[in-house]
PDB file of C-alpha atoms in Angstrom:
ATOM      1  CA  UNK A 276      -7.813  75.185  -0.893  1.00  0.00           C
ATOM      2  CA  UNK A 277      -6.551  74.896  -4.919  1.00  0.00           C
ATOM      3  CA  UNK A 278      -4.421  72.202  -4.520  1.00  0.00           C
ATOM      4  CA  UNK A 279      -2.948  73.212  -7.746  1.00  0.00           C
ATOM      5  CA  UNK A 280      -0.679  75.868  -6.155  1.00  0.00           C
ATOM      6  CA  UNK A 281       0.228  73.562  -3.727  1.00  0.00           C
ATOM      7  CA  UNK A 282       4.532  72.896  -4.517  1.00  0.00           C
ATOM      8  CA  UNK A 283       5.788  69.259  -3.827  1.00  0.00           C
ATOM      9  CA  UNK A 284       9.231  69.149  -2.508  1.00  0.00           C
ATOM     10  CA  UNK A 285      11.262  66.118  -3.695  1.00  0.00           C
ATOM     11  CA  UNK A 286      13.919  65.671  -0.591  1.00  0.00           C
ATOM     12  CA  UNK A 287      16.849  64.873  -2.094  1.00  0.00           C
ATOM     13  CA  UNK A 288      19.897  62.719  -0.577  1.00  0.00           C
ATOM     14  CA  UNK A 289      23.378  62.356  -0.902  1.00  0.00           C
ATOM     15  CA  UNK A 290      24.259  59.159  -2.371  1.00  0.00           C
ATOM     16  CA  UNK A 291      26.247  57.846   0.771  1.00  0.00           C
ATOM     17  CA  UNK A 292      22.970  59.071   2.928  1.00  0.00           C
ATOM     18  CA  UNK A 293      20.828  57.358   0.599  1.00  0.00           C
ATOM     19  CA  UNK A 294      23.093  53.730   0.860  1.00  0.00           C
ATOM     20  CA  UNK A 295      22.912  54.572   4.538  1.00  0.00           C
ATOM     21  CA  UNK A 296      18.416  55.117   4.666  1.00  0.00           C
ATOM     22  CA  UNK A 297      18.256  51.985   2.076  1.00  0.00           C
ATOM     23  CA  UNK A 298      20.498  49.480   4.595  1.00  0.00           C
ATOM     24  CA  UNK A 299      18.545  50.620   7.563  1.00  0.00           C
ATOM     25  CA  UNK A 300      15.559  49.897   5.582  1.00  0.00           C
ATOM     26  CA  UNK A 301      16.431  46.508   4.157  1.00  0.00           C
ATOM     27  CA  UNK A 302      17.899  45.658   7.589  1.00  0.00           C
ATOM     28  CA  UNK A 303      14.780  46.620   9.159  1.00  0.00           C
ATOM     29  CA  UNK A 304      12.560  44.851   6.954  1.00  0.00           C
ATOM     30  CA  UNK A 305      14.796  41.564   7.349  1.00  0.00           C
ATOM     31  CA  UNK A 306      14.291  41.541  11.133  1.00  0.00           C
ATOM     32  CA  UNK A 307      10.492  41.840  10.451  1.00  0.00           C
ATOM     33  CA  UNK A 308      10.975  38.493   8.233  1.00  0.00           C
ATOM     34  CA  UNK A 309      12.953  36.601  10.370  1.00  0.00           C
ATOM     35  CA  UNK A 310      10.676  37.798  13.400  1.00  0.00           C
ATOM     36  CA  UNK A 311       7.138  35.874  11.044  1.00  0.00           C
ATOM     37  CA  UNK A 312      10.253  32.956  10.489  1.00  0.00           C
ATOM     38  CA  UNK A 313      10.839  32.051  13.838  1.00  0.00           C
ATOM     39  CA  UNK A 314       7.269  32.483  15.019  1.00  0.00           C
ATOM     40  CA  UNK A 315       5.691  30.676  12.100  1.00  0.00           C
ATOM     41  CA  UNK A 316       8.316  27.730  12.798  1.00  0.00           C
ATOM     42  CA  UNK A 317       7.668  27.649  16.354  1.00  0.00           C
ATOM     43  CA  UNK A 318       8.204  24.134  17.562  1.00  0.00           C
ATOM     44  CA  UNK A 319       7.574  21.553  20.474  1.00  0.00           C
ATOM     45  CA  UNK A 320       9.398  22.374  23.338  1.00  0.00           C
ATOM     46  CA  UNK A 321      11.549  19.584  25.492  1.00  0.00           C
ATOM     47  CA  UNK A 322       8.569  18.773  27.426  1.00  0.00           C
ATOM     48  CA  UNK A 323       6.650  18.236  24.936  1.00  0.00           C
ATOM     49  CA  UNK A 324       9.069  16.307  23.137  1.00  0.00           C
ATOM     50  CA  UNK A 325       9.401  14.093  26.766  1.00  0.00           C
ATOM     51  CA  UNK A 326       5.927  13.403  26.847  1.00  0.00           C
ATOM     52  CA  UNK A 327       5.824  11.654  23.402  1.00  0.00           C
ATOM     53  CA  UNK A 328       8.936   9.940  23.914  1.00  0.00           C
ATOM     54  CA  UNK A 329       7.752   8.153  27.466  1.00  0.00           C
ATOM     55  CA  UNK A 330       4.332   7.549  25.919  1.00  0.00           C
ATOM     56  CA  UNK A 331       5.641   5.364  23.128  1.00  0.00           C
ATOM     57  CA  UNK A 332       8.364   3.759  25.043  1.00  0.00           C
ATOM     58  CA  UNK A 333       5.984   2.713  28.074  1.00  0.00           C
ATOM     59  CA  UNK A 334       2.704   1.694  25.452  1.00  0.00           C
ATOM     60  CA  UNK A 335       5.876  -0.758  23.570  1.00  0.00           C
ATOM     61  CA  UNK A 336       6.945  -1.913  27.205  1.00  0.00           C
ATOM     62  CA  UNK A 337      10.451  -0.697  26.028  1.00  0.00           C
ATOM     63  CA  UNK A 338      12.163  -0.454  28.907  1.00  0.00           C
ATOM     64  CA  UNK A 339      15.574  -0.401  28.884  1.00  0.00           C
ATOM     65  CA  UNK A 340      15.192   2.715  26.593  1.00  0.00           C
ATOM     66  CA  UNK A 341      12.334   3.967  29.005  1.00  0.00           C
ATOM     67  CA  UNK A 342      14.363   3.927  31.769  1.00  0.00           C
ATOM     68  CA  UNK A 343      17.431   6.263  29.875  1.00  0.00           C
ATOM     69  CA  UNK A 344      14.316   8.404  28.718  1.00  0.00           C
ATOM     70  CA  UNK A 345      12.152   9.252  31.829  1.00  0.00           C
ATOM     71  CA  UNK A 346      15.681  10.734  32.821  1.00  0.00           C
ATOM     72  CA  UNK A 347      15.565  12.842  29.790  1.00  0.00           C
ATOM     73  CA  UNK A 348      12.110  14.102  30.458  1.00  0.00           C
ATOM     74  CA  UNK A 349      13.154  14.971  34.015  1.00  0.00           C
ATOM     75  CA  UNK A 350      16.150  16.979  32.837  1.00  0.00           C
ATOM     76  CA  UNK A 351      13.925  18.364  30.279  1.00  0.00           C
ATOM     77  CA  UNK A 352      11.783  20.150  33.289  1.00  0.00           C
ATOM     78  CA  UNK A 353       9.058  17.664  33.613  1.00  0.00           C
ATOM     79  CA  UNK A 354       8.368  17.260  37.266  1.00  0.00           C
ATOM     80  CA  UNK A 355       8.020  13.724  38.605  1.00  0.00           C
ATOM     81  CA  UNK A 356       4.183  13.966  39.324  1.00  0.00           C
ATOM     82  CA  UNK A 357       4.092  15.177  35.579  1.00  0.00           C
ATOM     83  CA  UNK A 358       5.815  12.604  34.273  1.00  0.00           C
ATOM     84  CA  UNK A 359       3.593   9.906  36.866  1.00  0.00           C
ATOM     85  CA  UNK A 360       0.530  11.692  35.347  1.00  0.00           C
ATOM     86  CA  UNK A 361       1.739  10.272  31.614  1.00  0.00           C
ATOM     87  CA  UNK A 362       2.124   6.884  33.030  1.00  0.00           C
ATOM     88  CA  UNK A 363      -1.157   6.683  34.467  1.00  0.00           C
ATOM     89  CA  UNK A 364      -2.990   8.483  31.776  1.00  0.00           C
ATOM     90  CA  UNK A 365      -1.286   5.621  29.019  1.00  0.00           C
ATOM     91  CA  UNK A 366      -2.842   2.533  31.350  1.00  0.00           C
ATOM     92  CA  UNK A 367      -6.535   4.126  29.198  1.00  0.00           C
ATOM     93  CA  UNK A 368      -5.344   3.565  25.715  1.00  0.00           C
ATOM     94  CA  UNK A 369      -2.661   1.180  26.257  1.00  0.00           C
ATOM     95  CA  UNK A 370      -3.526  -1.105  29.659  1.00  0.00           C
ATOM     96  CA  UNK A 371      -2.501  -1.218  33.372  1.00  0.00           C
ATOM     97  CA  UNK A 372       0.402  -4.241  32.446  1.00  0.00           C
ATOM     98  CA  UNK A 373       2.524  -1.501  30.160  1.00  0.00           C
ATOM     99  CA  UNK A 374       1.505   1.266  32.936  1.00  0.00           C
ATOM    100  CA  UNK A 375       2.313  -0.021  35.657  1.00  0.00           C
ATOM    101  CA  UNK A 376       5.690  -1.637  34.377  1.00  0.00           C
ATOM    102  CA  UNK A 377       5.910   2.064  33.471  1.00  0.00           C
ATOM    103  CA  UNK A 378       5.816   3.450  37.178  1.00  0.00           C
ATOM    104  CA  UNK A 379       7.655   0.687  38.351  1.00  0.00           C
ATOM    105  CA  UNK A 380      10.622   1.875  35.791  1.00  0.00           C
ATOM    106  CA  UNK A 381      10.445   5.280  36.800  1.00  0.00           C
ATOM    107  CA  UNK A 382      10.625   4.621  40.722  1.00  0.00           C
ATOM    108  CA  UNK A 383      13.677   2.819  40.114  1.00  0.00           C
ATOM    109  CA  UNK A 384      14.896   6.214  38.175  1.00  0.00           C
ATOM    110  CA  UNK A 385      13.822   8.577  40.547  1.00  0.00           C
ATOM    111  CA  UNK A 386      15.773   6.177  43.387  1.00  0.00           C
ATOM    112  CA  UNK A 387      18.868   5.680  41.049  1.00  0.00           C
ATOM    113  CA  UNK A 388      18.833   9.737  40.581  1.00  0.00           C
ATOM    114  CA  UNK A 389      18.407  10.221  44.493  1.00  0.00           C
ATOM    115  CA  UNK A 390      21.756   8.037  44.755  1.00  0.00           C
ATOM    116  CA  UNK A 391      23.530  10.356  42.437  1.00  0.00           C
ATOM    117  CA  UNK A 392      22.562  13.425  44.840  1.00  0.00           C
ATOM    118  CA  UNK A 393      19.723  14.483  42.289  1.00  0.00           C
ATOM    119  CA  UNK A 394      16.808  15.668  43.644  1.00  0.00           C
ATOM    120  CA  UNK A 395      14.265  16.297  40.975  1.00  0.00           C
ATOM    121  CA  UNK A 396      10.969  18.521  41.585  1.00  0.00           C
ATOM    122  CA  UNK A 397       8.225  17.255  42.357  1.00  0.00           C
ATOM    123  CA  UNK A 398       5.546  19.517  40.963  1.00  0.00           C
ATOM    124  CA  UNK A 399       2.087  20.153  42.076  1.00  0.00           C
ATOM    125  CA  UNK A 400      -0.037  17.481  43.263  1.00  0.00           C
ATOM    126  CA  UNK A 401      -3.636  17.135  41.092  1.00  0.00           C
ATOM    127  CA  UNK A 402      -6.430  19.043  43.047  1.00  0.00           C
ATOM    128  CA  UNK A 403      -9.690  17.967  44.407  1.00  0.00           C
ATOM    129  CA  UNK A 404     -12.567  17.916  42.652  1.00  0.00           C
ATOM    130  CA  UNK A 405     -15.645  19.771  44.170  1.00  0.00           C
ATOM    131  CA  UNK A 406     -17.262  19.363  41.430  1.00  0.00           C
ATOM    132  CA  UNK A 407     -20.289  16.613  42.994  1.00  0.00           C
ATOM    133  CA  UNK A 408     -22.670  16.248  39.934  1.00  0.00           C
ATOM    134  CA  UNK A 409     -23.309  13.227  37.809  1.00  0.00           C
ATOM    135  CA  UNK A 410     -19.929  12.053  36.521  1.00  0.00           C
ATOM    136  CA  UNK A 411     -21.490  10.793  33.508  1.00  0.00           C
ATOM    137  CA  UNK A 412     -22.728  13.430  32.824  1.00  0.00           C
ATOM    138  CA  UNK A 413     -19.304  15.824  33.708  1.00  0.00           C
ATOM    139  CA  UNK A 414     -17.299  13.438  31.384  1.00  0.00           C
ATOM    140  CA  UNK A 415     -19.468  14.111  28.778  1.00  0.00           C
ATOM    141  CA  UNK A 416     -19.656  17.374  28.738  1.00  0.00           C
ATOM    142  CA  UNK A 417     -15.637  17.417  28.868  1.00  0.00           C
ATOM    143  CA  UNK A 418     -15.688  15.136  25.607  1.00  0.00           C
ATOM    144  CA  UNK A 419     -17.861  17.790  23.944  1.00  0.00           C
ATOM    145  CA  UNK A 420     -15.490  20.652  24.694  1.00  0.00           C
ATOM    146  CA  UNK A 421     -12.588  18.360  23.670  1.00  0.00           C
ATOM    147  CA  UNK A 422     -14.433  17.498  19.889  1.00  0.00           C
ATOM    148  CA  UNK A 423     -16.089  20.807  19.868  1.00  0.00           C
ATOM    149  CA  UNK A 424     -19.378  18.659  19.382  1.00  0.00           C
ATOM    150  CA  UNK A 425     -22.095  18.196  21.813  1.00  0.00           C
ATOM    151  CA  UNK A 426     -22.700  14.813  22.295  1.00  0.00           C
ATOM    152  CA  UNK A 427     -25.915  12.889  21.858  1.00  0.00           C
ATOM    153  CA  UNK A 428     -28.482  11.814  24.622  1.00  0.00           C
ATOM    154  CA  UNK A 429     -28.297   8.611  23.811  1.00  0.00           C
ATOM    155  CA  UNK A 430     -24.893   6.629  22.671  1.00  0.00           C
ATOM    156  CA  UNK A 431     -24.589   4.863  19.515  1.00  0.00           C
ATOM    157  CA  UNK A 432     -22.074   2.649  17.525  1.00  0.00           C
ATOM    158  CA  UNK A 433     -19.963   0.778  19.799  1.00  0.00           C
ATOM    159  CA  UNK A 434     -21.801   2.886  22.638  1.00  0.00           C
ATOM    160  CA  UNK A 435     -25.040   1.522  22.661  1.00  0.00           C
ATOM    161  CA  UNK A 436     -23.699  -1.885  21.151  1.00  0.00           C
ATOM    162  CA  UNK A 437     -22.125  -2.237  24.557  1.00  0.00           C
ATOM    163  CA  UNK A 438     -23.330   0.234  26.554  1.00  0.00           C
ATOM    164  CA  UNK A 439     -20.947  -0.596  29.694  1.00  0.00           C
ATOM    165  CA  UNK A 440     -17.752   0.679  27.807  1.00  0.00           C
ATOM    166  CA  UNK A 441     -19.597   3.991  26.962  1.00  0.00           C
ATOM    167  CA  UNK A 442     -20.072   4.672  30.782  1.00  0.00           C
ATOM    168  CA  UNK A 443     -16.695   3.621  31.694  1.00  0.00           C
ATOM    169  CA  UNK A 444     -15.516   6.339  29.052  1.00  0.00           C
ATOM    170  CA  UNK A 445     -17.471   8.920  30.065  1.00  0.00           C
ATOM    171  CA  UNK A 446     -16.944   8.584  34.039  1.00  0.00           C
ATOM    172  CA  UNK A 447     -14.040   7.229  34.401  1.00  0.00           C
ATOM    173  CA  UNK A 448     -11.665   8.387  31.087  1.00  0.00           C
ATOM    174  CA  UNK A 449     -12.993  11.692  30.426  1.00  0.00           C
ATOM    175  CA  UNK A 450     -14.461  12.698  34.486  1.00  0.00           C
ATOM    176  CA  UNK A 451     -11.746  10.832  36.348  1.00  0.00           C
ATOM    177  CA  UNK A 452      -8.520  11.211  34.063  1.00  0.00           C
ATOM    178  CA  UNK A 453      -9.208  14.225  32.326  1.00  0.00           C
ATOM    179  CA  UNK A 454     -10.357  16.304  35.488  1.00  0.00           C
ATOM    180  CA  UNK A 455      -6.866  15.854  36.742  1.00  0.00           C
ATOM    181  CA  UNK A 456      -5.466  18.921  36.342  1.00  0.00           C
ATOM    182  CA  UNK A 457      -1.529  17.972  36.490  1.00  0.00           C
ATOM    183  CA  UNK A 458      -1.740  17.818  32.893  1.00  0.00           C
ATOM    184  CA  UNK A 459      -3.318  20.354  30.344  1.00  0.00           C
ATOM    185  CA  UNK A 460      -6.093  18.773  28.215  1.00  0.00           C
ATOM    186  CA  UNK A 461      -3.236  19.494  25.142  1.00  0.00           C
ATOM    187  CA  UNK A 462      -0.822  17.506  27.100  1.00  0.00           C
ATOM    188  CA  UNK A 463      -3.185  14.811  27.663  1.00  0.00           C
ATOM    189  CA  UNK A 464      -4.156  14.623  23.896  1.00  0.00           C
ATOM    190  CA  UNK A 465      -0.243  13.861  23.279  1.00  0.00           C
ATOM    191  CA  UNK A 466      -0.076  11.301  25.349  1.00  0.00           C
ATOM    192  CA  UNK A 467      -2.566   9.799  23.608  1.00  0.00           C
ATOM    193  CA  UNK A 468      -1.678  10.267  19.714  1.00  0.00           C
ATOM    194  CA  UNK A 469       1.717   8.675  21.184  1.00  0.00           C
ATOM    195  CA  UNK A 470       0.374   5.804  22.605  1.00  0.00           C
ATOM    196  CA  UNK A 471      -2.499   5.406  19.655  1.00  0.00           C
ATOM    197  CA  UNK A 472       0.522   5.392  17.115  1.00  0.00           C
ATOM    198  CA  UNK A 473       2.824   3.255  19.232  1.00  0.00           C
ATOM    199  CA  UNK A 474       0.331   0.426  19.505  1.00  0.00           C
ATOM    200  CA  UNK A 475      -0.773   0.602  16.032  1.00  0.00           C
ATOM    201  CA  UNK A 476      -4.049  -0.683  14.254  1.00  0.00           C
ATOM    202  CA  UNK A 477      -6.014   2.516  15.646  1.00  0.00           C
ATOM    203  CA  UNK A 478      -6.600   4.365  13.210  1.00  0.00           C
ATOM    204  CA  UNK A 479      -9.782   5.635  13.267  1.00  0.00           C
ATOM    205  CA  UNK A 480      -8.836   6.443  16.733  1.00  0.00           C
ATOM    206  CA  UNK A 481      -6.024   8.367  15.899  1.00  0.00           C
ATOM    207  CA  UNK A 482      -7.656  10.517  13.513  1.00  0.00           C
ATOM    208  CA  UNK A 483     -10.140  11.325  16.502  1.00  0.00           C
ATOM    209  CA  UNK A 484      -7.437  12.166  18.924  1.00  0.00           C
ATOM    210  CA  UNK A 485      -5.558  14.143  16.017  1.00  0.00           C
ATOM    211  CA  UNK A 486      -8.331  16.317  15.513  1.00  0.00           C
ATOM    212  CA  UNK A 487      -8.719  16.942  19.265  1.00  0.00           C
ATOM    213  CA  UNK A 488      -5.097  17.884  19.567  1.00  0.00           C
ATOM    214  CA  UNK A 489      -5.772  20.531  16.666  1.00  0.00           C
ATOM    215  CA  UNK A 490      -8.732  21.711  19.253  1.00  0.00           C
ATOM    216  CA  UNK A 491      -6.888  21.480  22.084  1.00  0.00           C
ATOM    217  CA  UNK A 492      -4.141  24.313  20.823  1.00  0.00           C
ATOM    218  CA  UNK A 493      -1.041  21.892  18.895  1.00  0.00           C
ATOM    219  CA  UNK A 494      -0.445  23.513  15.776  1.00  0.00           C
ATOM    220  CA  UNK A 495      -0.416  21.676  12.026  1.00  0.00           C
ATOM    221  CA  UNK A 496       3.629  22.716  12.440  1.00  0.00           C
ATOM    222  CA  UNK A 497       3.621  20.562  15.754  1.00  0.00           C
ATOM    223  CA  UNK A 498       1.628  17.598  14.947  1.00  0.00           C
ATOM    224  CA  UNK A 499       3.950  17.565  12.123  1.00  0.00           C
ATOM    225  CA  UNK A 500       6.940  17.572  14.590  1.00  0.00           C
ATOM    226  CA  UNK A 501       5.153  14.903  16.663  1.00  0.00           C
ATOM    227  CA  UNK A 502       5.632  12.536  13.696  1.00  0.00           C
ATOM    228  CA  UNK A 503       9.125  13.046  13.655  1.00  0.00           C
ATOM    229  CA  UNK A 504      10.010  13.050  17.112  1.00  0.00           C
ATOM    230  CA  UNK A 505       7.910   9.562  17.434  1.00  0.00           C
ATOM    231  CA  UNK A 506       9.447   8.320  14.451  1.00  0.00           C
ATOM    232  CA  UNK A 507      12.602   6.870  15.919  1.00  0.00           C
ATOM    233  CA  UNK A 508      10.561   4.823  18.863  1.00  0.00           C
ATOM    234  CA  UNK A 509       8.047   3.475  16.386  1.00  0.00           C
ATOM    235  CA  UNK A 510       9.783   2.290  13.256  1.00  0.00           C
ATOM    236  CA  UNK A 511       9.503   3.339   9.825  1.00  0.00           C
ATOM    237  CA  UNK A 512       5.845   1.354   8.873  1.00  0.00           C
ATOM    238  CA  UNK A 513       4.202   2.815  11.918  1.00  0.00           C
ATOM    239  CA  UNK A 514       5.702   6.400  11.258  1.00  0.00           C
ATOM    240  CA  UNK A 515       4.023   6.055   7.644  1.00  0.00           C
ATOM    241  CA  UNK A 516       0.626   5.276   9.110  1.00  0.00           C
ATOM    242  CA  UNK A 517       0.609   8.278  11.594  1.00  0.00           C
ATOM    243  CA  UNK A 518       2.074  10.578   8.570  1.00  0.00           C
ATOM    244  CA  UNK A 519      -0.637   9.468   6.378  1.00  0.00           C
ATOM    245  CA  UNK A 520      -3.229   9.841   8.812  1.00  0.00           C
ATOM    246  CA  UNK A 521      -1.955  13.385  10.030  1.00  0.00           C
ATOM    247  CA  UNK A 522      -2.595  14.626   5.973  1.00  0.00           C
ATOM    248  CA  UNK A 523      -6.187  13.361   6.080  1.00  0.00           C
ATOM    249  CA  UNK A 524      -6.535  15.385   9.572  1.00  0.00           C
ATOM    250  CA  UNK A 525      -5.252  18.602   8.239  1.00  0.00           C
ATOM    251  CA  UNK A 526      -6.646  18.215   4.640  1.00  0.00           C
ATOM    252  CA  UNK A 527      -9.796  18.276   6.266  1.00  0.00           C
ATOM    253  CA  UNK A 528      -9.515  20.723   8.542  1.00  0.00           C
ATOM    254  CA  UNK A 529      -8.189  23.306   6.262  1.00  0.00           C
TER     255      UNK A 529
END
């Protein structure tokens, strides 16, 4: 074929039908941008938002404010064993005492509620594990999935200094806790990087968990909204810390 002979045909419009082609054009190509806006922004949702704000309260033993805010998460959709599961899951970073005043709190809630003809769901109930094999050895393998790192035979630093706390982490933290499957291992990972923040002097620590909670599916975006949400429970030197530490986390995971 001599594409030489070939005739181009220039189609040409009307001005008002060319206005008309160029809005539907721009218009079109605006909806595509705000489409990449809204999904590139997308943020933590109430839950979410619940679960940090009960994790700090209950690691500060803040409970008048508790109280107001385990309401909150139950209007915000988290059931009551979901919001039990955070309560229990802070007594690991933060200690039975703050837990346990924690549950006690929320009883008196879900009772207060009950009074005021609310009757909140309950959610689903954690299920059984079948799984029979060394727990040690389960745990471990969870903590591997959750760094993305397989982790050595044999424990070191603080592990092998004191070799007790490295089995009670591995059976009872990460087989025990983490097994439960009322939370997500994402939900989990907030409760702790709310906790770790609230109580402070972690660092280290927090960077850990930070880096898990990239793992575990929270975007940069979101851990960035986790520092603001927890911002108004913590106080303005704490908020700086977890910032701060957040930067290093990302920097280095860029």
């Amino acid at each position: 074929m001599d594409l030489s002979k070939i005739k181009l045909r220039t189609i040409r419009l009307k001005p008002a039908a060319f206005i008309t082609v160029l809005v539907v054009v721009l218009m079109t190509v605006n909806i595509i941008k705000a489409q990449n806006v809204v999904s590139s922004k997308e943020g933590l949702d109430p839950k979410a938002k619940g679960i940090i704000i009960i994790s700090s309260l209950t690691a500060q033993g803040e409970i008048p404010e508790l109280r107001k805010q385990l309401g909150g998460g139950l209007d915000a959709g988290l059931s009551v064993n979901e919001i039990k599961e955070v309560l229990v899951h802070t007594y690991a970073y933060c200690g039975f005492p703050r837990s346990i005043r924690g549950l006690q709190t929320f009883m008196q809630v879900i009772e207060e509620r009950k009074s005021r003809g609310i009757n909140d769901n309950m959610g689903k109930e954690a299920s059984p594990v079948s799984d029979d094999s060394n727990k040690y050895e389960r745990g471990k393998k969870i903590l591997g999935e959750l760094t993305g790192a397989p982790q050595p035979e044999q424990p070191s630093g603080y592990g092998a200094f004191a070799p007790a706390i490295d089995t009670f982490l591995k059976e009872h933290l990460f087989a025990d806790i983490f097994e439960r499957d009322v939370l997500t291992y994402g939900q989990r990972e907030l409760v702790t990087i709310s906790v770790i923040s609230a109580i402070g002097q972690a660092e280290p620590m927090l960077k850990s968990h930070l880096s898990i909670s990239l793992r575990t599916g929270w975007s940069p975006a979101q851990l960035k909204e986790f520092v603001t949400v927890i911002a108004p429970t913590i106080g303005k030197q704490k908020t700086a810390v977890a910032n701060t530490v957040l930067n290093e986390v990302l920097s280095s995971n860029k």
